[in-house]
Amino acid sequence: MEQNKFSEYKLDESIIKALTVLKYTEPTPVQKEVLPILLNEKDIVVKSQTGSGKTAAFGIPLAQLVDWEERAPQALILTPTRELAMQIKDELFNIGRYKRLKIEALYGKSSYQSQVKNLKQRTHIVVATPGRLFDHIVRGSIDLSKIKTLIIDEADEMFAMGFIDQVEDILAELPSDRTTALFSATMPQAVKELADSFLYSPKFIEIATPEHAKPRVRQQFIRVEEEDKLKAFKDLFIVDNPDSSIIFCNTKIMVERLTKEMSRLGIQVEMLHGGMEQKDRTRVMSDFKRGYFRHLVATDVAARGIDVADIALVVNYDLPDKTETYVHRIGRTARFENKGKALSLVGRNDEVQLENLLSLQDRLVEEIPRPSRSTVEKYRMDFDRKQGERPTIRKEKGLDFKEDIMKIHINAGKKTKMRPGDVVGAICNIEGVTADDIGVINLMDVSTFVEILNGKGAKVLSALQKMPIKGRPRRVSRSNETEYERDLRNGY
Ligand code: AMP
């Protein structure tokens, strides 16, 4: 097999192996810059767009630097939204899978109690939104004394969302001899000041997106009358007939209305906004990523960093107030060398924002005319046909690990005084199986989930049918539960 280029860095075999399964064989430009610095535990400020591989740029060094034996969290990632927190957690979990890293995500609107419970177990890395982390600090449910690396992700957005005071309060709680890395898509003065005050002579790097990899977003806008906006949108959508899209509205009410209207056109569409229950938001994001439905109507909660492959069209049904938000929204398309299109509906009240956009964008934003009725009719059949087609379902990234890893369920847990050591002890008694074959162990109240690595799942499963664990034979079965289902079960 061709050598994985990540072997050039001093990384554990377990991490290289995970990167190979993830098909990360060649570091991206941001990874080439960031890896050596973070592995050397030096501070760094990175200006880089999402979609550049920046999560792994900090995720790989974190996974490497973490000492497995330590029970308290050693790395902390602050990120502005729940969706990003979940996404980062998934990426870190995959990278650290063979090193058996435990990653915990802390964010609002999910069960505080189950987070507290999970934090009591060994936790190597914590990914958190500032608000929820601060609650844990105030209530004393998290031990931050062992944090040696802090990542501030999407710092500009943290400011935009008004989190910055909380971020500063959190920084004050962390050990001062830590390494800090700050990532931001843009570098407003406030972010520079934050870096100056809290980082120790950081190296500044800017990842210029190479010309060929530049998001090639074709940006268009159309002038509409408010009363006529919905009809204009429908016409444009029919004519464009995109394979997939995200449509941004500024309010929850508008998201709900537009979703209903689009469903009426026979479009498979779902919505995402901050007023929804967390478990619904998680399901919608996961299903959208996998391609179960093609069109998503959303408020800006979905705008930042969300990594969905191949979005063909981004629509600004409502133009955002801030130009930065516009840039982030249209960044949802044209990722990783795909082409994409962004279309904005500009009402009479939006002229100022439009002026700002036109002056900021280095590439031309072109005005297009409203399609005529006959054009819309011409395209309608194609449109209807496409809505009837079955979407192609994408494989979830973690599934590549499946062949190698089997998750086993043991019918005993904390309430029966089971400890991870009991599980490891029993499994290591099986001939031909060692501690290296044991992955993440999740101890619940009356259940334990344990991942068996290196294709030895079947062997362990069969041996444990007869073998006692902590003195008694236990009911042991194969678990098909995914990470996502585990999160749902835990009330995330
Ligand atoms: P991010 O900028 O972290 O949102 O990453 C964008 C996408 O690139 C994600 O889907 C990653 O899984 C993927 N990715 C990150 N690093 C690599 C790599 N070295 N090779 C291929 N894909 C990568």
Short mmCIF file of C-alpha atoms and ligand atoms in Angstrom, two decimals:
data_model
loop_
_atom_site.label_atom_id
_atom_site.label_comp_id
_atom_site.label_asym_id
_atom_site.label_seq_id
_atom_site.Cartn_x
_atom_site.Cartn_y
_atom_site.Cartn_z
CA MET A 1 0.00 0.00 0.00
CA GLU A 2 1.20 3.49 -0.76
CA GLN A 3 2.73 5.17 2.24
CA ASN A 4 0.56 7.66 4.04
CA LYS A 5 2.29 11.08 3.83
CA PHE A 6 1.23 11.80 7.40
CA SER A 7 3.91 9.31 8.49
CA GLU A 8 6.43 12.10 7.93
CA TYR A 9 5.21 13.68 11.14
CA LYS A 10 5.97 11.97 14.38
CA LEU A 11 2.55 10.45 14.88
CA ASP A 12 1.54 7.26 16.64
CA GLU A 13 0.76 4.28 14.46
CA SER A 14 -2.79 4.31 15.82
CA ILE A 15 -3.35 7.79 14.41
CA ILE A 16 -1.80 7.06 11.02
CA LYS A 17 -4.02 4.01 10.80
CA ALA A 18 -7.16 6.07 11.47
CA LEU A 19 -6.09 8.71 8.93
CA THR A 20 -5.60 5.99 6.35
CA VAL A 21 -9.09 4.63 6.97
CA LEU A 22 -10.43 8.19 6.64
CA LYS A 23 -8.51 8.38 3.34
CA TYR A 24 -6.46 11.31 4.58
CA THR A 25 -3.20 10.39 2.92
CA GLU A 26 -1.82 13.80 2.05
CA PRO A 27 -1.91 16.80 4.40
CA THR A 28 -3.79 19.87 3.13
CA PRO A 29 -1.91 23.23 3.10
CA VAL A 30 -3.33 24.29 6.46
CA GLN A 31 -2.36 20.94 7.97
CA LYS A 32 1.20 21.26 6.63
CA GLU A 33 1.54 24.60 8.40
CA VAL A 34 -0.24 23.82 11.64
CA LEU A 35 0.85 20.26 12.43
CA PRO A 36 4.54 20.92 13.16
CA ILE A 37 3.76 23.97 15.30
CA LEU A 38 1.07 22.38 17.44
CA LEU A 39 3.02 19.14 17.76
CA ASN A 40 5.81 21.33 19.14
CA GLU A 41 3.30 22.89 21.52
CA LYS A 42 3.73 26.46 20.24
CA ASP A 43 0.96 29.06 19.97
CA ILE A 44 -0.47 29.84 16.57
CA VAL A 45 -3.05 32.08 14.91
CA VAL A 46 -4.49 30.78 11.67
CA LYS A 47 -6.54 32.67 9.17
CA SER A 48 -8.21 30.05 7.10
CA GLN A 49 -11.55 29.22 5.59
CA THR A 50 -13.53 26.19 6.63
CA GLY A 51 -13.35 23.43 4.10
CA SER A 52 -9.55 23.62 4.20
CA GLY A 53 -9.16 20.66 6.53
CA LYS A 54 -8.61 22.82 9.61
CA THR A 55 -10.45 20.55 12.01
CA ALA A 56 -7.94 17.79 11.37
CA ALA A 57 -5.15 20.40 11.40
CA PHE A 58 -5.72 20.82 15.12
CA GLY A 59 -7.39 17.43 15.66
CA ILE A 60 -4.37 15.36 14.63
CA PRO A 61 -1.90 17.10 17.00
CA LEU A 62 -4.43 16.98 19.83
CA ALA A 63 -4.98 13.27 19.35
CA GLN A 64 -1.22 12.79 19.30
CA LEU A 65 -0.43 14.92 22.37
CA VAL A 66 -3.09 13.50 24.65
CA ASP A 67 -1.83 11.13 27.32
CA TRP A 68 -4.29 8.24 27.39
CA GLU A 69 -3.77 7.48 31.08
CA GLU A 70 -4.80 10.91 32.34
CA ARG A 71 -8.45 10.98 33.43
CA ALA A 72 -9.13 14.75 33.33
CA PRO A 73 -9.54 16.57 30.00
CA GLN A 74 -6.26 17.68 28.43
CA ALA A 75 -7.51 19.60 25.43
CA LEU A 76 -10.36 22.04 25.02
CA ILE A 77 -11.93 23.30 21.81
CA LEU A 78 -14.22 26.30 21.95
CA THR A 79 -16.58 26.67 19.03
CA PRO A 80 -19.56 28.97 18.49
CA THR A 81 -22.37 26.57 17.55
CA ARG A 82 -23.73 23.21 18.61
CA GLU A 83 -23.64 21.89 15.08
CA LEU A 84 -19.94 22.68 14.82
CA ALA A 85 -19.30 21.15 18.21
CA MET A 86 -20.90 17.89 17.09
CA GLN A 87 -19.06 17.93 13.80
CA ILE A 88 -15.69 18.52 15.47
CA LYS A 89 -16.42 15.79 17.99
CA ASP A 90 -17.13 13.31 15.18
CA GLU A 91 -13.92 14.21 13.36
CA LEU A 92 -11.81 13.91 16.53
CA PHE A 93 -13.51 10.67 17.46
CA ASN A 94 -12.59 9.20 14.08
CA ILE A 95 -8.99 10.43 14.23
CA GLY A 96 -8.55 9.15 17.79
CA ARG A 97 -10.48 5.96 17.34
CA TYR A 98 -7.57 3.55 17.46
CA LYS A 99 -5.98 5.46 20.30
CA ARG A 100 -9.29 4.99 22.13
CA LEU A 101 -9.79 8.65 22.80
CA LYS A 102 -12.89 9.80 24.64
CA ILE A 103 -14.26 13.04 23.30
CA GLU A 104 -17.09 14.87 25.02
CA ALA A 105 -19.17 17.61 23.41
CA LEU A 106 -20.78 20.18 25.71
CA TYR A 107 -23.44 22.43 24.32
CA GLY A 108 -26.72 23.92 25.36
CA LYS A 109 -30.19 22.49 24.93
CA SER A 110 -29.00 18.98 25.61
CA SER A 111 -29.10 17.16 28.89
CA TYR A 112 -26.82 18.82 31.39
CA GLN A 113 -26.99 15.81 33.70
CA SER A 114 -25.79 13.31 31.12
CA GLN A 115 -22.89 15.65 30.28
CA VAL A 116 -21.97 15.73 33.98
CA LYS A 117 -22.13 11.94 34.11
CA ASN A 118 -19.95 11.56 31.03
CA LEU A 119 -17.41 14.04 32.36
CA LYS A 120 -16.96 11.81 35.38
CA GLN A 121 -15.59 9.11 33.11
CA ARG A 122 -12.17 9.43 31.58
CA THR A 123 -12.40 12.27 29.03
CA HIS A 124 -9.44 13.26 26.90
CA ILE A 125 -10.80 16.10 24.81
CA VAL A 126 -13.73 18.45 25.36
CA VAL A 127 -15.44 20.33 22.54
CA ALA A 128 -17.73 23.04 23.87
CA THR A 129 -19.78 26.08 23.13
CA PRO A 130 -18.80 28.87 25.56
CA GLY A 131 -22.18 29.19 27.30
CA ARG A 132 -22.56 25.57 28.31
CA LEU A 133 -18.92 25.19 29.26
CA PHE A 134 -19.26 28.21 31.49
CA ASP A 135 -22.25 26.58 33.26
CA HIS A 136 -20.09 23.53 33.95
CA ILE A 137 -17.31 25.72 35.31
CA VAL A 138 -19.67 27.63 37.60
CA ARG A 139 -21.25 24.43 38.91
CA GLY A 140 -17.87 22.79 39.37
CA SER A 141 -18.67 19.83 37.13
CA ILE A 142 -15.57 20.05 34.96
CA ASP A 143 -11.92 19.80 35.92
CA LEU A 144 -9.86 22.12 33.71
CA SER A 145 -6.64 21.85 35.67
CA LYS A 146 -5.05 19.42 33.19
CA ILE A 147 -5.82 21.36 30.01
CA LYS A 148 -2.61 21.74 28.06
CA THR A 149 -4.00 22.75 24.68
CA LEU A 150 -6.78 25.20 23.90
CA ILE A 151 -8.25 25.68 20.43
CA ILE A 152 -10.42 28.73 19.77
CA ASP A 153 -12.29 27.86 16.61
CA GLU A 154 -14.15 30.37 14.43
CA ALA A 155 -13.00 33.25 16.64
CA ASP A 156 -14.61 35.89 14.44
CA GLU A 157 -17.97 34.21 14.76
CA MET A 158 -17.50 33.95 18.51
CA PHE A 159 -17.33 37.76 18.52
CA ALA A 160 -20.23 38.14 16.14
CA MET A 161 -22.40 36.00 18.40
CA GLY A 162 -21.43 37.98 21.48
CA PHE A 163 -19.61 35.11 23.21
CA ILE A 164 -16.39 36.90 23.71
CA ASP A 165 -16.81 37.91 27.36
CA GLN A 166 -17.55 34.32 28.19
CA VAL A 167 -14.52 33.17 26.21
CA GLU A 168 -12.35 35.52 28.24
CA ASP A 169 -13.88 34.27 31.49
CA ILE A 170 -13.14 30.70 30.41
CA LEU A 171 -9.55 31.58 29.46
CA ALA A 172 -9.03 32.87 32.98
CA GLU A 173 -9.92 29.41 34.34
CA LEU A 174 -7.34 27.53 32.29
CA PRO A 175 -3.77 26.71 33.28
CA SER A 176 -1.49 29.44 31.95
CA ASP A 177 1.23 27.09 30.74
CA ARG A 178 -0.95 25.78 27.95
CA THR A 179 -0.61 25.95 24.19
CA THR A 180 -3.26 28.04 22.45
CA ALA A 181 -4.31 28.02 18.80
CA LEU A 182 -6.80 30.45 17.37
CA PHE A 183 -8.58 29.85 14.07
CA SER A 184 -10.64 32.44 12.26
CA ALA A 185 -11.95 32.85 8.73
CA THR A 186 -11.54 36.63 8.94
CA MET A 187 -9.25 38.74 11.14
CA PRO A 188 -11.14 41.74 12.47
CA GLN A 189 -9.31 43.97 14.95
CA ALA A 190 -11.12 42.39 17.91
CA VAL A 191 -9.78 38.94 17.04
CA LYS A 192 -6.24 40.30 16.69
CA GLU A 193 -6.54 41.89 20.12
CA LEU A 194 -7.74 38.64 21.64
CA ALA A 195 -4.72 36.88 20.15
CA ASP A 196 -2.38 39.59 21.44
CA SER A 197 -3.72 39.37 24.97
CA PHE A 198 -4.05 35.63 25.40
CA LEU A 199 -1.51 33.94 23.19
CA TYR A 200 2.20 33.67 23.80
CA SER A 201 4.19 35.08 20.85
CA PRO A 202 2.06 33.18 18.39
CA LYS A 203 3.07 32.49 14.84
CA PHE A 204 0.57 34.08 12.44
CA ILE A 205 -0.23 32.16 9.33
CA GLU A 206 -2.65 32.82 6.58
CA ILE A 207 -3.68 30.05 4.29
CA ALA A 208 -4.22 31.53 0.89
CA THR A 209 -6.62 29.27 -0.89
CA PRO A 210 -4.78 28.26 -4.04
CA GLU A 211 -6.35 29.56 -7.24
CA HIS A 212 -7.44 26.15 -8.47
CA ALA A 213 -9.04 25.30 -5.14
CA LYS A 214 -10.75 28.66 -4.70
CA PRO A 215 -14.42 28.22 -4.20
CA ARG A 216 -15.80 28.93 -7.56
CA VAL A 217 -19.07 30.38 -6.54
CA ARG A 218 -21.04 32.09 -9.19
CA GLN A 219 -22.84 34.87 -7.41
CA GLN A 220 -26.08 36.25 -8.73
CA PHE A 221 -28.82 38.44 -7.41
CA ILE A 222 -32.26 39.38 -8.49
CA ARG A 223 -34.38 42.37 -7.49
CA VAL A 224 -37.82 41.44 -6.16
CA GLU A 225 -40.83 43.16 -4.68
CA GLU A 226 -41.62 41.95 -1.17
CA GLU A 227 -45.16 40.81 -2.13
CA ASP A 228 -43.78 38.88 -5.05
CA LYS A 229 -40.75 37.34 -3.37
CA LEU A 230 -42.12 33.85 -2.80
CA LYS A 231 -43.36 33.51 -6.35
CA ALA A 232 -40.06 34.80 -7.74
CA PHE A 233 -38.17 32.33 -5.59
CA LYS A 234 -40.26 29.40 -6.77
CA ASP A 235 -39.77 30.36 -10.41
CA LEU A 236 -36.03 30.69 -9.99
CA PHE A 237 -35.83 27.41 -8.12
CA ILE A 238 -37.74 25.55 -10.82
CA VAL A 239 -35.54 26.96 -13.57
CA ASP A 240 -32.31 26.32 -11.68
CA ASN A 241 -33.47 22.87 -10.56
CA PRO A 242 -30.46 22.31 -8.30
CA ASP A 243 -29.38 18.84 -7.16
CA SER A 244 -29.07 20.18 -3.64
CA SER A 245 -29.41 23.50 -1.89
CA ILE A 246 -29.44 25.46 1.33
CA ILE A 247 -31.89 28.34 1.48
CA PHE A 248 -31.18 30.91 4.16
CA CYS A 249 -33.85 33.01 5.83
CA ASN A 250 -33.29 35.53 8.58
CA THR A 251 -36.08 34.33 10.86
CA LYS A 252 -37.46 31.10 12.20
CA ILE A 253 -40.98 32.01 11.04
CA MET A 254 -39.78 32.51 7.49
CA VAL A 255 -37.91 29.19 7.57
CA GLU A 256 -41.10 27.43 8.59
CA ARG A 257 -43.19 29.17 5.98
CA LEU A 258 -40.81 28.59 3.13
CA THR A 259 -40.33 24.93 4.04
CA LYS A 260 -44.08 24.44 3.84
CA GLU A 261 -44.29 26.25 0.52
CA MET A 262 -41.49 24.18 -0.97
CA SER A 263 -43.04 20.92 0.21
CA ARG A 264 -46.17 21.93 -1.67
CA LEU A 265 -44.09 22.00 -4.85
CA GLY A 266 -43.21 18.35 -4.22
CA ILE A 267 -39.66 19.19 -3.08
CA GLN A 268 -38.02 16.98 -0.47
CA VAL A 269 -37.09 19.67 1.98
CA GLU A 270 -36.42 19.97 5.69
CA MET A 271 -35.72 22.87 7.98
CA LEU A 272 -33.15 23.80 10.58
CA HIS A 273 -33.45 26.64 13.03
CA GLY A 274 -32.53 27.46 16.60
CA GLY A 275 -36.04 26.98 17.94
CA MET A 276 -36.02 23.25 17.18
CA GLU A 277 -35.29 20.54 19.71
CA GLN A 278 -31.67 19.49 19.70
CA LYS A 279 -32.41 15.91 18.74
CA ASP A 280 -34.35 17.09 15.68
CA ARG A 281 -31.51 19.41 14.70
CA THR A 282 -29.04 16.55 15.02
CA ARG A 283 -31.20 14.26 12.91
CA VAL A 284 -31.76 16.88 10.20
CA MET A 285 -28.03 17.64 9.91
CA SER A 286 -27.11 13.99 9.82
CA ASP A 287 -29.75 13.13 7.22
CA PHE A 288 -28.80 16.13 5.09
CA LYS A 289 -25.14 15.15 5.16
CA ARG A 290 -26.01 11.66 4.08
CA GLY A 291 -28.28 12.89 1.32
CA TYR A 292 -31.65 11.58 2.53
CA PHE A 293 -33.14 14.85 1.37
CA ARG A 294 -31.60 17.45 -0.88
CA HIS A 295 -32.85 20.82 0.19
CA LEU A 296 -32.54 22.54 3.53
CA VAL A 297 -34.15 25.79 4.63
CA ALA A 298 -32.20 27.27 7.52
CA THR A 299 -31.37 30.24 9.67
CA ASP A 300 -27.72 31.09 10.25
CA VAL A 301 -27.25 28.34 12.83
CA ALA A 302 -26.43 26.17 9.84
CA ALA A 303 -24.24 28.72 8.10
CA ARG A 304 -20.90 28.28 9.75
CA GLY A 305 -18.48 25.55 9.01
CA ILE A 306 -21.06 22.91 8.27
CA ASP A 307 -19.44 20.36 6.10
CA VAL A 308 -21.89 18.96 3.58
CA ALA A 309 -20.43 17.74 0.33
CA ASP A 310 -21.64 19.07 -3.00
CA ILE A 311 -24.19 21.77 -2.26
CA ALA A 312 -25.11 23.01 -5.71
CA LEU A 313 -26.96 26.17 -4.77
CA VAL A 314 -27.10 28.54 -1.83
CA VAL A 315 -30.03 30.94 -1.78
CA ASN A 316 -30.26 34.05 0.33
CA TYR A 317 -34.01 34.21 0.52
CA ASP A 318 -33.43 37.05 2.93
CA LEU A 319 -30.22 38.99 2.53
CA PRO A 320 -28.25 38.95 5.80
CA ASP A 321 -27.47 42.19 7.62
CA LYS A 322 -23.77 41.58 7.67
CA THR A 323 -21.54 41.02 4.70
CA GLU A 324 -19.53 38.51 6.72
CA THR A 325 -22.61 36.37 7.16
CA TYR A 326 -23.14 36.49 3.42
CA VAL A 327 -19.60 35.25 2.84
CA HIS A 328 -20.05 32.39 5.29
CA ARG A 329 -23.39 31.43 3.80
CA ILE A 330 -22.15 31.22 0.26
CA GLY A 331 -19.12 29.30 1.53
CA ARG A 332 -21.50 26.34 1.99
CA THR A 333 -21.27 25.71 -1.71
CA ALA A 334 -18.25 25.10 -3.94
CA ARG A 335 -16.37 23.17 -1.27
CA PHE A 336 -13.35 21.11 -2.10
CA GLU A 337 -13.11 22.15 -5.73
CA ASN A 338 -16.76 21.71 -6.54
CA LYS A 339 -18.48 24.45 -8.45
CA GLY A 340 -21.43 26.20 -6.91
CA LYS A 341 -23.84 29.02 -7.22
CA ALA A 342 -25.22 31.58 -4.82
CA LEU A 343 -28.40 33.44 -5.52
CA SER A 344 -29.69 36.38 -3.47
CA LEU A 345 -33.13 37.90 -3.49
CA VAL A 346 -32.80 41.63 -3.02
CA GLY A 347 -35.84 43.57 -1.85
CA ARG A 348 -36.38 47.29 -1.81
CA ASN A 349 -35.11 47.51 1.79
CA ASP A 350 -31.93 45.63 1.02
CA GLU A 351 -30.25 48.20 -1.21
CA VAL A 352 -27.66 49.21 1.41
CA GLN A 353 -26.60 45.63 2.02
CA LEU A 354 -26.41 45.07 -1.71
CA GLU A 355 -24.12 48.10 -2.09
CA ASN A 356 -21.86 46.70 0.63
CA LEU A 357 -21.74 43.35 -1.07
CA LEU A 358 -20.94 44.78 -4.43
CA SER A 359 -18.10 46.84 -3.01
CA LEU A 360 -16.63 44.01 -0.93
CA GLN A 361 -16.70 41.13 -3.35
CA ASP A 362 -13.67 40.89 -5.54
CA ARG A 363 -15.60 38.76 -7.93
CA LEU A 364 -18.54 40.20 -9.69
CA VAL A 365 -21.98 39.67 -8.32
CA GLU A 366 -24.18 39.75 -11.38
CA GLU A 367 -27.77 40.80 -11.58
CA ILE A 368 -30.04 38.41 -13.41
CA PRO A 369 -33.55 38.97 -14.73
CA ARG A 370 -36.62 37.20 -13.50
CA PRO A 371 -37.39 34.18 -15.71
CA SER A 372 -40.44 34.59 -17.90
CA ARG A 373 -43.54 32.48 -17.38
CA SER A 374 -42.82 30.50 -20.53
CA THR A 375 -39.27 29.76 -19.37
CA VAL A 376 -40.59 28.48 -16.06
CA GLU A 377 -43.11 26.27 -17.86
CA LYS A 378 -40.38 24.94 -20.12
CA TYR A 379 -38.30 23.79 -17.15
CA ARG A 380 -41.15 22.53 -15.02
CA MET A 381 -41.23 18.96 -16.36
CA ASP A 382 -37.54 18.45 -15.69
CA PHE A 383 -38.05 19.89 -12.27
CA ASP A 384 -40.95 17.58 -11.42
CA ARG A 385 -39.01 14.60 -12.70
CA LYS A 386 -36.06 15.37 -10.50
CA GLN A 387 -38.22 15.70 -7.38
CA GLY A 388 -39.49 12.18 -8.03
CA GLU A 389 -36.00 10.68 -8.24
CA ARG A 390 -34.57 8.83 -5.31
CA PRO A 391 -31.62 10.59 -3.75
CA THR A 392 -28.26 8.85 -3.64
CA ILE A 393 -27.34 8.10 -0.06
CA ARG A 394 -23.78 8.92 0.91
CA LYS A 395 -21.83 6.71 3.19
CA GLU A 396 -21.22 8.10 6.66
CA LYS A 397 -17.51 8.67 7.13
CA GLY A 398 -17.23 6.57 10.26
CA LEU A 399 -18.62 3.57 8.40
CA ASP A 400 -15.23 2.87 6.88
CA PHE A 401 -14.17 1.81 10.32
CA LYS A 402 -16.96 -0.72 10.53
CA GLU A 403 -15.17 -3.66 8.91
CA ASP A 404 -12.41 -3.38 11.38
CA ILE A 405 -14.35 -2.52 14.49
CA MET A 406 -17.22 -4.29 16.19
CA LYS A 407 -19.19 -2.69 18.98
CA ILE A 408 -20.26 -5.07 21.71
CA HIS A 409 -22.94 -4.58 24.32
CA ILE A 410 -22.55 -6.08 27.80
CA ASN A 411 -25.59 -6.28 29.99
CA ALA A 412 -24.00 -4.79 33.11
CA GLY A 413 -22.76 -1.35 34.02
CA LYS A 414 -22.03 1.14 36.75
CA LYS A 415 -25.03 0.11 38.84
CA THR A 416 -23.58 -3.40 39.07
CA LYS A 417 -20.22 -1.89 40.03
CA MET A 418 -18.62 -2.77 36.73
CA ARG A 419 -15.46 -0.83 35.90
CA PRO A 420 -13.54 -0.49 32.63
CA GLY A 421 -10.76 -2.59 34.14
CA ASP A 422 -13.16 -5.53 34.59
CA VAL A 423 -14.02 -5.45 30.90
CA VAL A 424 -10.40 -5.12 29.80
CA GLY A 425 -9.38 -7.93 32.17
CA ALA A 426 -11.95 -10.34 30.78
CA ILE A 427 -11.21 -9.54 27.15
CA CYS A 428 -7.46 -9.85 27.60
CA ASN A 429 -8.01 -13.36 28.94
CA ILE A 430 -9.21 -14.45 25.53
CA GLU A 431 -6.48 -16.17 23.60
CA GLY A 432 -5.02 -14.08 20.80
CA VAL A 433 -6.60 -10.86 22.08
CA THR A 434 -4.65 -8.09 23.80
CA ALA A 435 -5.41 -4.65 25.25
CA ASP A 436 -4.45 -3.18 21.85
CA ASP A 437 -7.55 -4.77 20.37
CA ILE A 438 -9.86 -2.90 22.71
CA GLY A 439 -11.26 0.43 21.58
CA VAL A 440 -13.46 2.92 23.34
CA ILE A 441 -15.32 1.62 26.40
CA ASN A 442 -18.52 3.34 27.36
CA LEU A 443 -19.82 2.51 30.77
CA MET A 444 -23.50 3.36 31.28
CA ASP A 445 -25.74 2.66 34.27
CA VAL A 446 -26.83 -0.84 33.33
CA SER A 447 -24.97 -1.36 30.06
CA THR A 448 -21.45 -1.26 28.78
CA PHE A 449 -20.46 -0.67 25.16
CA VAL A 450 -17.01 -1.69 24.07
CA GLU A 451 -15.40 -1.45 20.66
CA ILE A 452 -13.26 -4.39 19.56
CA LEU A 453 -10.64 -3.44 16.99
CA ASN A 454 -8.51 -5.19 14.40
CA GLY A 455 -11.27 -7.44 13.12
CA LYS A 456 -11.30 -9.46 16.36
CA GLY A 457 -14.93 -8.60 17.22
CA ALA A 458 -16.42 -11.97 16.29
CA LYS A 459 -13.84 -13.85 18.31
CA VAL A 460 -14.38 -11.72 21.42
CA LEU A 461 -18.15 -11.88 21.07
CA SER A 462 -18.11 -15.64 20.94
CA ALA A 463 -15.63 -16.05 23.81
CA LEU A 464 -17.58 -13.70 26.09
CA GLN A 465 -20.73 -15.82 25.74
CA LYS A 466 -19.25 -18.28 28.21
CA MET A 467 -16.61 -16.29 30.00
CA PRO A 468 -17.46 -14.55 33.28
CA ILE A 469 -16.99 -10.79 33.54
CA LYS A 470 -16.53 -9.53 37.10
CA GLY A 471 -17.33 -12.93 38.47
CA ARG A 472 -20.46 -13.77 36.48
CA PRO A 473 -21.41 -14.65 32.92
CA ARG A 474 -23.14 -11.65 31.34
CA ARG A 475 -25.47 -11.22 28.42
CA VAL A 476 -23.19 -10.08 25.62
CA SER A 477 -24.39 -9.13 22.16
CA ARG A 478 -23.34 -7.23 19.12
CA SER A 479 -24.46 -3.60 19.13
CA ASN A 480 -25.34 -1.84 15.94
CA GLU A 481 -25.64 1.48 17.66
CA THR A 482 -23.87 4.30 15.87
CA GLU A 483 -22.25 7.28 17.62
CA TYR A 484 -25.19 9.37 16.50
CA GLU A 485 -27.67 6.98 18.06
CA ARG A 486 -25.65 6.96 21.24
CA ASP A 487 -25.87 10.73 21.37
CA LEU A 488 -29.61 10.58 20.87
CA ARG A 489 -29.93 8.00 23.62
CA ASN A 490 -27.94 10.26 25.90
CA GLY A 491 -30.35 13.07 25.15
CA TYR A 492 -27.94 15.14 23.02
P1 AMP B 1 -12.78 21.27 7.56
O1 AMP B 1 -12.07 22.46 7.00
O2 AMP B 1 -12.17 20.81 8.82
O3 AMP B 1 -14.27 21.50 7.66
O4 AMP B 1 -12.56 20.02 6.55
C1 AMP B 1 -13.13 19.94 5.27
C2 AMP B 1 -13.20 18.51 4.75
O5 AMP B 1 -11.92 18.02 4.38
C3 AMP B 1 -13.76 17.51 5.74
O6 AMP B 1 -14.73 16.73 5.08
C4 AMP B 1 -12.57 16.66 6.12
O7 AMP B 1 -12.99 15.37 6.44
C5 AMP B 1 -11.73 16.68 4.86
N1 AMP B 1 -10.28 16.52 5.08
C6 AMP B 1 -9.54 17.04 6.09
N2 AMP B 1 -8.24 16.72 5.96
C7 AMP B 1 -8.13 15.98 4.84
C8 AMP B 1 -7.02 15.36 4.15
N3 AMP B 1 -5.75 15.47 4.59
N4 AMP B 1 -7.29 14.67 3.03
C9 AMP B 1 -8.55 14.59 2.55
N5 AMP B 1 -9.63 15.15 3.15
C10 AMP B 1 -9.44 15.85 4.27
#
